[in-house]
Short mmCIF file of C-alpha atoms and ligand atoms in Angstrom, two decimals:
data_model
loop_
_atom_site.label_atom_id
_atom_site.label_comp_id
_atom_site.label_asym_id
_atom_site.label_seq_id
_atom_site.Cartn_x
_atom_site.Cartn_y
_atom_site.Cartn_z
CA MET A 1 -1.77 13.13 10.02
CA ILE A 2 -3.43 15.33 7.41
CA PHE A 3 -6.89 14.26 6.30
CA PHE A 4 -8.15 15.00 2.77
CA GLN A 5 -11.55 14.22 1.30
CA LYS A 6 -11.27 16.10 -2.00
CA SER A 7 -8.97 14.92 -4.78
CA ALA A 8 -8.21 18.49 -5.93
CA ASP A 9 -6.97 19.39 -2.42
CA ILE A 10 -4.67 16.40 -1.96
CA HIS A 11 -3.36 16.75 -5.52
CA ARG A 12 -2.38 20.38 -4.89
CA TYR A 13 -0.75 19.54 -1.53
CA ILE A 14 1.29 16.67 -2.94
CA LEU A 15 2.46 18.66 -5.95
CA GLN A 16 3.89 21.18 -3.50
CA LYS A 17 5.59 18.46 -1.42
CA ARG A 18 7.08 16.88 -4.52
CA ALA A 19 8.39 20.27 -5.63
CA GLU A 20 10.12 20.50 -2.23
CA GLY A 21 11.80 17.16 -2.99
CA SER A 22 9.68 14.70 -0.96
CA GLN A 23 9.41 11.09 -2.10
CA ILE A 24 5.74 10.09 -1.94
CA GLY A 25 4.76 6.53 -0.94
CA PHE A 26 1.20 5.38 -1.58
CA VAL A 27 -0.82 2.55 0.03
CA PRO A 28 -4.30 2.20 -1.49
CA THR A 29 -6.85 0.34 0.67
CA MET A 30 -10.56 -0.16 1.12
CA GLY A 31 -10.33 0.41 4.86
CA ALA A 32 -11.32 -1.88 7.74
CA LEU A 33 -7.61 -1.75 8.40
CA HIS A 34 -5.67 -4.52 10.13
CA ALA A 35 -2.02 -5.34 10.80
CA GLY A 36 -1.55 -6.43 7.16
CA HIS A 37 -2.39 -2.95 5.91
CA ILE A 38 -0.21 -1.41 8.61
CA SER A 39 2.74 -3.55 7.51
CA LEU A 40 2.40 -1.87 4.08
CA ILE A 41 2.36 1.56 5.73
CA ASN A 42 5.50 0.63 7.70
CA GLN A 43 7.34 -0.48 4.57
CA ALA A 44 6.30 2.73 2.81
CA LYS A 45 7.54 4.76 5.81
CA GLU A 46 10.93 3.08 5.52
CA LYS A 47 11.34 3.94 1.85
CA CYS A 48 9.58 7.31 1.43
CA ASP A 49 9.41 10.76 3.05
CA LEU A 50 5.63 11.11 2.97
CA VAL A 51 3.18 8.23 3.13
CA VAL A 52 -0.35 8.52 1.79
CA CYS A 53 -2.96 5.90 2.65
CA SER A 54 -6.25 6.00 0.77
CA ILE A 55 -9.44 4.49 2.11
CA PHE A 56 -12.05 4.09 -0.59
CA VAL A 57 -14.49 1.22 -0.96
CA ASN A 58 -14.45 1.13 -4.75
CA PRO A 59 -17.94 0.36 -6.09
CA THR A 60 -16.76 -0.66 -9.57
CA GLN A 61 -14.74 -3.66 -8.39
CA PHE A 62 -17.60 -5.43 -6.60
CA ASN A 63 -19.63 -8.04 -8.45
CA HIS A 64 -22.61 -8.03 -6.12
CA ALA A 65 -24.38 -5.00 -4.64
CA SER A 66 -24.87 -6.96 -1.41
CA ASP A 67 -21.10 -7.53 -1.05
CA LEU A 68 -20.46 -3.81 -1.56
CA ALA A 69 -23.17 -2.85 0.93
CA SER A 70 -21.91 -5.24 3.60
CA TYR A 71 -18.19 -4.47 3.15
CA PRO A 72 -16.94 -3.50 6.64
CA ARG A 73 -16.50 0.25 7.15
CA THR A 74 -14.65 1.27 10.33
CA ILE A 75 -13.24 4.73 9.55
CA GLU A 76 -12.85 5.90 13.18
CA LYS A 77 -10.82 2.84 14.13
CA ASP A 78 -8.87 3.06 10.85
CA MET A 79 -7.88 6.65 11.61
CA GLN A 80 -6.67 5.60 15.04
CA LEU A 81 -4.51 2.84 13.55
CA LEU A 82 -3.07 5.18 10.93
CA LEU A 83 -2.24 7.77 13.59
CA GLU A 84 -0.48 5.11 15.67
CA SER A 85 1.55 4.00 12.65
CA ASN A 86 2.61 7.60 11.90
CA CYS A 87 0.99 7.63 8.48
CA ASP A 88 1.35 11.18 7.11
CA ILE A 89 -1.74 11.60 4.98
CA LEU A 90 -5.15 9.93 4.79
CA PHE A 91 -7.20 10.34 1.62
CA HIS A 92 -10.82 9.31 2.14
CA PRO A 93 -12.87 10.61 -0.78
CA GLY A 94 -16.55 10.11 -1.53
CA VAL A 95 -17.74 8.18 -4.57
CA GLU A 96 -18.82 11.35 -6.36
CA ASP A 97 -15.45 13.03 -5.91
CA ILE A 98 -13.78 10.10 -7.66
CA TYR A 99 -16.35 9.08 -10.25
CA GLY A 100 -18.69 12.06 -10.66
CA ASN A 101 -22.02 10.64 -11.78
CA ASP A 102 -20.50 7.99 -13.99
CA LEU A 103 -19.43 4.60 -12.67
CA GLU A 104 -18.00 3.58 -16.02
CA LYS A 105 -15.05 1.14 -15.97
CA GLU A 106 -12.09 0.81 -18.27
CA SER A 107 -11.30 -2.60 -19.71
CA SER A 108 -8.38 -4.75 -18.61
CA SER A 109 -9.16 -7.61 -20.99
CA ASP A 110 -5.99 -7.06 -23.07
CA TYR A 111 -3.64 -7.30 -20.07
CA GLY A 112 -2.78 -10.91 -20.91
CA GLU A 113 -4.10 -14.40 -20.37
CA PHE A 114 -3.55 -14.12 -16.61
CA ILE A 115 -6.34 -11.56 -16.25
CA HIS A 116 -9.02 -14.04 -17.31
CA VAL A 117 -8.29 -16.90 -14.88
CA LEU A 118 -8.81 -17.39 -11.12
CA GLU A 119 -10.22 -14.10 -9.70
CA GLY A 120 -10.78 -12.88 -13.27
CA GLU A 121 -12.99 -15.89 -13.96
CA SER A 122 -14.70 -15.97 -10.55
CA ARG A 123 -15.36 -12.24 -10.42
CA PRO A 124 -16.06 -10.98 -13.96
CA GLY A 125 -15.25 -7.29 -14.34
CA HIS A 126 -13.46 -7.14 -10.97
CA PHE A 127 -10.06 -6.24 -12.42
CA ASP A 128 -11.67 -3.67 -14.74
CA GLY A 129 -12.82 -1.92 -11.55
CA VAL A 130 -9.38 -2.29 -9.97
CA VAL A 131 -7.50 -0.72 -12.89
CA THR A 132 -10.13 2.01 -13.19
CA ILE A 133 -9.75 3.12 -9.57
CA LEU A 134 -5.97 2.75 -9.53
CA ARG A 135 -5.52 4.86 -12.66
CA LYS A 136 -7.62 7.58 -10.99
CA LEU A 137 -5.80 7.35 -7.65
CA PHE A 138 -2.32 7.23 -9.21
CA SER A 139 -3.20 10.32 -11.26
CA ILE A 140 -4.43 12.19 -8.17
CA ILE A 141 -1.57 11.20 -5.84
CA GLU A 142 1.26 10.94 -8.38
CA PRO A 143 3.27 8.68 -6.05
CA ASN A 144 6.94 7.80 -6.47
CA GLN A 145 6.39 4.37 -4.95
CA VAL A 146 3.33 2.20 -4.36
CA PHE A 147 2.92 -0.70 -1.93
CA PHE A 148 0.67 -3.71 -2.52
CA GLY A 149 0.19 -6.97 -0.62
CA GLN A 150 1.04 -10.41 -2.00
CA LYS A 151 -2.24 -11.44 -0.34
CA ASP A 152 -3.89 -10.29 -3.59
CA TYR A 153 -1.30 -11.97 -5.80
CA GLN A 154 -3.17 -11.73 -9.09
CA GLN A 155 -3.99 -8.09 -8.37
CA CYS A 156 -0.24 -7.45 -7.99
CA LEU A 157 0.33 -8.80 -11.52
CA VAL A 158 -2.46 -6.51 -12.75
CA VAL A 159 -0.98 -3.47 -10.98
CA ASP A 160 2.48 -4.28 -12.27
CA THR A 161 1.10 -4.34 -15.83
CA LEU A 162 -0.83 -1.07 -15.31
CA ILE A 163 2.35 0.59 -14.03
CA ARG A 164 4.52 -0.70 -16.88
CA ARG A 165 1.98 0.53 -19.44
CA SER A 166 0.85 3.85 -17.99
CA PHE A 167 2.97 4.91 -14.98
CA PRO A 168 6.53 3.71 -15.75
CA GLN A 169 8.02 6.29 -13.34
CA VAL A 170 6.28 4.62 -10.35
CA VAL A 171 8.15 1.96 -8.31
CA PHE A 172 6.06 -1.08 -7.41
CA ASN A 173 6.68 -2.79 -4.04
CA LEU A 174 5.32 -6.28 -3.31
CA CYS A 175 4.79 -6.81 0.45
CA LEU A 176 4.59 -10.18 2.20
CA ILE A 177 1.32 -11.56 3.60
CA ALA A 178 0.68 -10.73 7.26
CA ARG A 179 -0.89 -13.72 9.02
CA GLU A 180 -2.67 -14.39 12.29
CA GLN A 181 -0.82 -16.65 14.73
CA ASP A 182 -2.58 -19.75 13.38
CA GLY A 183 -1.62 -18.87 9.79
CA LEU A 184 -4.88 -17.33 8.57
CA ALA A 185 -4.07 -14.48 6.19
CA MET A 186 -5.28 -11.21 7.69
CA SER A 187 -8.23 -9.81 5.78
CA SER A 188 -10.91 -7.18 6.30
CA ARG A 189 -13.42 -9.94 5.60
CA ASN A 190 -12.28 -12.10 8.54
CA VAL A 191 -14.53 -10.13 10.91
CA ARG A 192 -17.51 -11.65 9.12
CA LEU A 193 -16.54 -15.19 10.20
CA SER A 194 -18.49 -16.78 13.05
CA LEU A 195 -16.39 -18.17 15.91
CA LYS A 196 -16.76 -21.69 14.53
CA GLU A 197 -15.77 -20.57 11.04
CA ARG A 198 -12.82 -18.58 12.40
CA ASN A 199 -11.57 -21.72 14.16
CA MET A 200 -11.66 -23.63 10.89
CA ALA A 201 -10.30 -20.88 8.67
CA ASN A 202 -6.64 -21.66 9.42
CA GLN A 203 -7.06 -24.83 7.33
CA ILE A 204 -6.70 -22.64 4.25
CA PHE A 205 -3.09 -21.89 5.18
CA GLN A 206 -2.59 -25.50 6.31
CA SER A 207 -3.64 -26.69 2.87
CA LEU A 208 -1.20 -24.31 1.18
CA SER A 209 1.51 -25.50 3.55
CA LEU A 210 0.83 -29.10 2.49
CA ILE A 211 1.58 -28.08 -1.08
CA GLN A 212 4.75 -26.36 0.04
CA THR A 213 6.06 -29.34 2.04
CA ASN A 214 5.49 -31.63 -0.93
CA TRP A 215 7.03 -29.24 -3.43
CA ASP A 216 9.35 -31.48 -5.47
CA ALA A 217 9.14 -33.32 -8.78
CA GLN A 218 7.97 -36.59 -7.13
CA ASN A 219 5.39 -35.37 -4.64
CA TRP A 220 3.93 -32.12 -5.98
CA LEU A 221 0.70 -33.64 -7.33
CA HIS A 222 0.22 -35.59 -4.11
CA GLY A 223 0.60 -32.33 -2.14
CA ILE A 224 -2.12 -30.65 -4.22
CA GLU A 225 -4.45 -33.64 -3.69
CA GLN A 226 -3.85 -33.55 0.06
CA ALA A 227 -4.58 -29.83 0.13
CA LYS A 228 -7.87 -30.32 -1.70
CA GLU A 229 -8.84 -33.21 0.59
CA LEU A 230 -8.21 -31.11 3.69
CA LEU A 231 -10.44 -28.31 2.43
CA LEU A 232 -13.16 -30.70 1.28
CA LYS A 233 -13.23 -32.32 4.73
CA GLY A 234 -13.96 -28.93 6.26
CA ASN A 235 -17.03 -26.88 5.41
CA PHE A 236 -15.29 -25.01 2.62
CA ILE A 237 -16.75 -24.50 -0.80
CA ILE A 238 -13.70 -24.50 -3.05
CA GLU A 239 -13.85 -22.00 -5.89
CA TYR A 240 -10.36 -22.81 -7.02
CA ILE A 241 -7.13 -24.22 -5.71
CA SER A 242 -4.56 -23.90 -8.41
CA VAL A 243 -0.81 -24.20 -8.77
CA CYS A 244 0.44 -21.87 -11.47
CA ASN A 245 3.40 -20.28 -13.14
CA PRO A 246 4.05 -17.15 -11.02
CA VAL A 247 4.12 -14.79 -14.03
CA THR A 248 1.57 -16.16 -16.49
CA LEU A 249 -0.75 -17.84 -13.95
CA LYS A 250 -0.98 -20.80 -16.32
CA GLU A 251 -1.81 -23.93 -14.32
CA LEU A 252 1.21 -26.23 -14.17
CA VAL A 253 0.97 -29.42 -16.20
CA ARG A 254 4.43 -30.53 -15.15
CA PHE A 255 6.62 -29.71 -12.17
CA GLU A 256 8.42 -26.36 -12.23
CA PRO A 257 10.77 -25.28 -9.43
CA LYS A 258 9.11 -21.87 -9.01
CA ALA A 259 5.35 -21.62 -8.77
CA VAL A 260 2.51 -20.06 -6.85
CA ALA A 261 -0.40 -21.90 -5.23
CA LEU A 262 -3.59 -19.84 -5.07
CA VAL A 263 -6.82 -20.64 -3.33
CA ALA A 264 -10.30 -19.12 -3.09
CA VAL A 265 -12.93 -20.65 -0.83
CA THR A 266 -16.23 -19.69 0.68
CA LEU A 267 -16.77 -20.40 4.35
CA GLY A 268 -20.35 -19.75 5.37
CA LYS A 269 -21.06 -16.40 3.75
CA THR A 270 -17.46 -15.26 3.56
CA ARG A 271 -15.21 -15.54 0.53
CA LEU A 272 -11.52 -15.86 1.43
CA ILE A 273 -8.39 -15.96 -0.74
CA ASP A 274 -4.80 -16.86 0.04
CA ASN A 275 -1.65 -17.94 -1.76
CA ILE A 276 1.90 -19.14 -1.25
CA LEU A 277 5.01 -18.82 -3.38
CA LEU A 278 6.68 -22.20 -3.95
CA TYR A 279 10.39 -22.69 -4.44
CA TRP A 280 12.09 -26.02 -4.91
CA ARG A 281 15.56 -26.22 -3.47
CA GLU A 282 17.59 -29.27 -4.28
CA GLU A 283 18.89 -29.75 -0.76
CA LEU A 284 15.39 -30.04 0.72
P1 LIG B 1 -7.76 -4.04 0.65
O1 LIG B 1 -8.12 -3.03 1.67
O2 LIG B 1 -8.26 -5.42 0.97
O3 LIG B 1 -8.08 -3.60 -0.75
O4 LIG B 1 -6.19 -4.18 0.70
C1 LIG B 1 -5.36 -3.07 0.54
C2 LIG B 1 -3.93 -3.55 0.39
O5 LIG B 1 -3.55 -4.28 1.55
C3 LIG B 1 -3.76 -4.50 -0.82
O6 LIG B 1 -2.52 -4.22 -1.45
C4 LIG B 1 -3.74 -5.85 -0.15
O7 LIG B 1 -3.05 -6.84 -0.89
C5 LIG B 1 -3.03 -5.53 1.15
N1 LIG B 1 -3.31 -6.56 2.15
C6 LIG B 1 -4.52 -7.06 2.51
N2 LIG B 1 -4.38 -8.04 3.42
C7 LIG B 1 -3.05 -8.17 3.63
C8 LIG B 1 -2.26 -9.03 4.46
N3 LIG B 1 -2.80 -9.96 5.23
N4 LIG B 1 -0.92 -8.87 4.44
C9 LIG B 1 -0.34 -7.93 3.65
N5 LIG B 1 -1.03 -7.09 2.84
C10 LIG B 1 -2.37 -7.22 2.83
#
């Protein structure tokens, strides 16, 4: 694996590889890697000749300085995991290399209604930081294909819009959520959970599953109520649990066969998100 810290160096190297005909796959991350990230690397390996993983804890997408400061950073272990997964290139730049002295963000407010709800509402300015860093990284790496996790469903809609507007030559790949055995979505933030919280955290997926099992025109509202009740019985602070149109993220007011249920909760000091795509099939 080749390790780059300077954007000018990786840019030059990749230009050369592209000129030689290599297809470049790109997996942007903030590090503290787990099997979910590695599943993205594996999918990129299947589709591309050279896979670049970036590890950069992006300051402009955090709402609170304390969250940024306490974000887990485990670069040695991350490098080991990337080596084991045969990732070709790691890009791990410093803040100054990416931003210079100016942490200015671009605006994403005209991306559509969907940008202002859920994470957009809970974390003002978060998606501005996301599009700012991705525009910079896509311009440095110039990938043919990019790989993002459904775990951050709303982010995927944002990235899809950014690509359609500014990088139409790039292929977007949506990758399924990797889960722990008990259903908890893998996340870099899970390491912050106490043992007691970790034992409860699978109820997030259980609540989404309740919505899924009740996903038909008669029972859908009942399923959502049950999901909320389950979370309220635990020690979760619910930020939102919302069943939406999968493209517009408008909350459903009547049953639709295809939807997405999204949830954000705080457990102790840890904020966790998860989601599930819902499909109604007549035979069920
Ligand atoms: P992060 O490091 O949290 O910014 O995540 C980097 C990428 O990994 C994003 O595209 C995430 O959606 C994706 N990702 C995070 N957790 C998972 C997971 N459990 N399964 C699949 N992809 C994930």
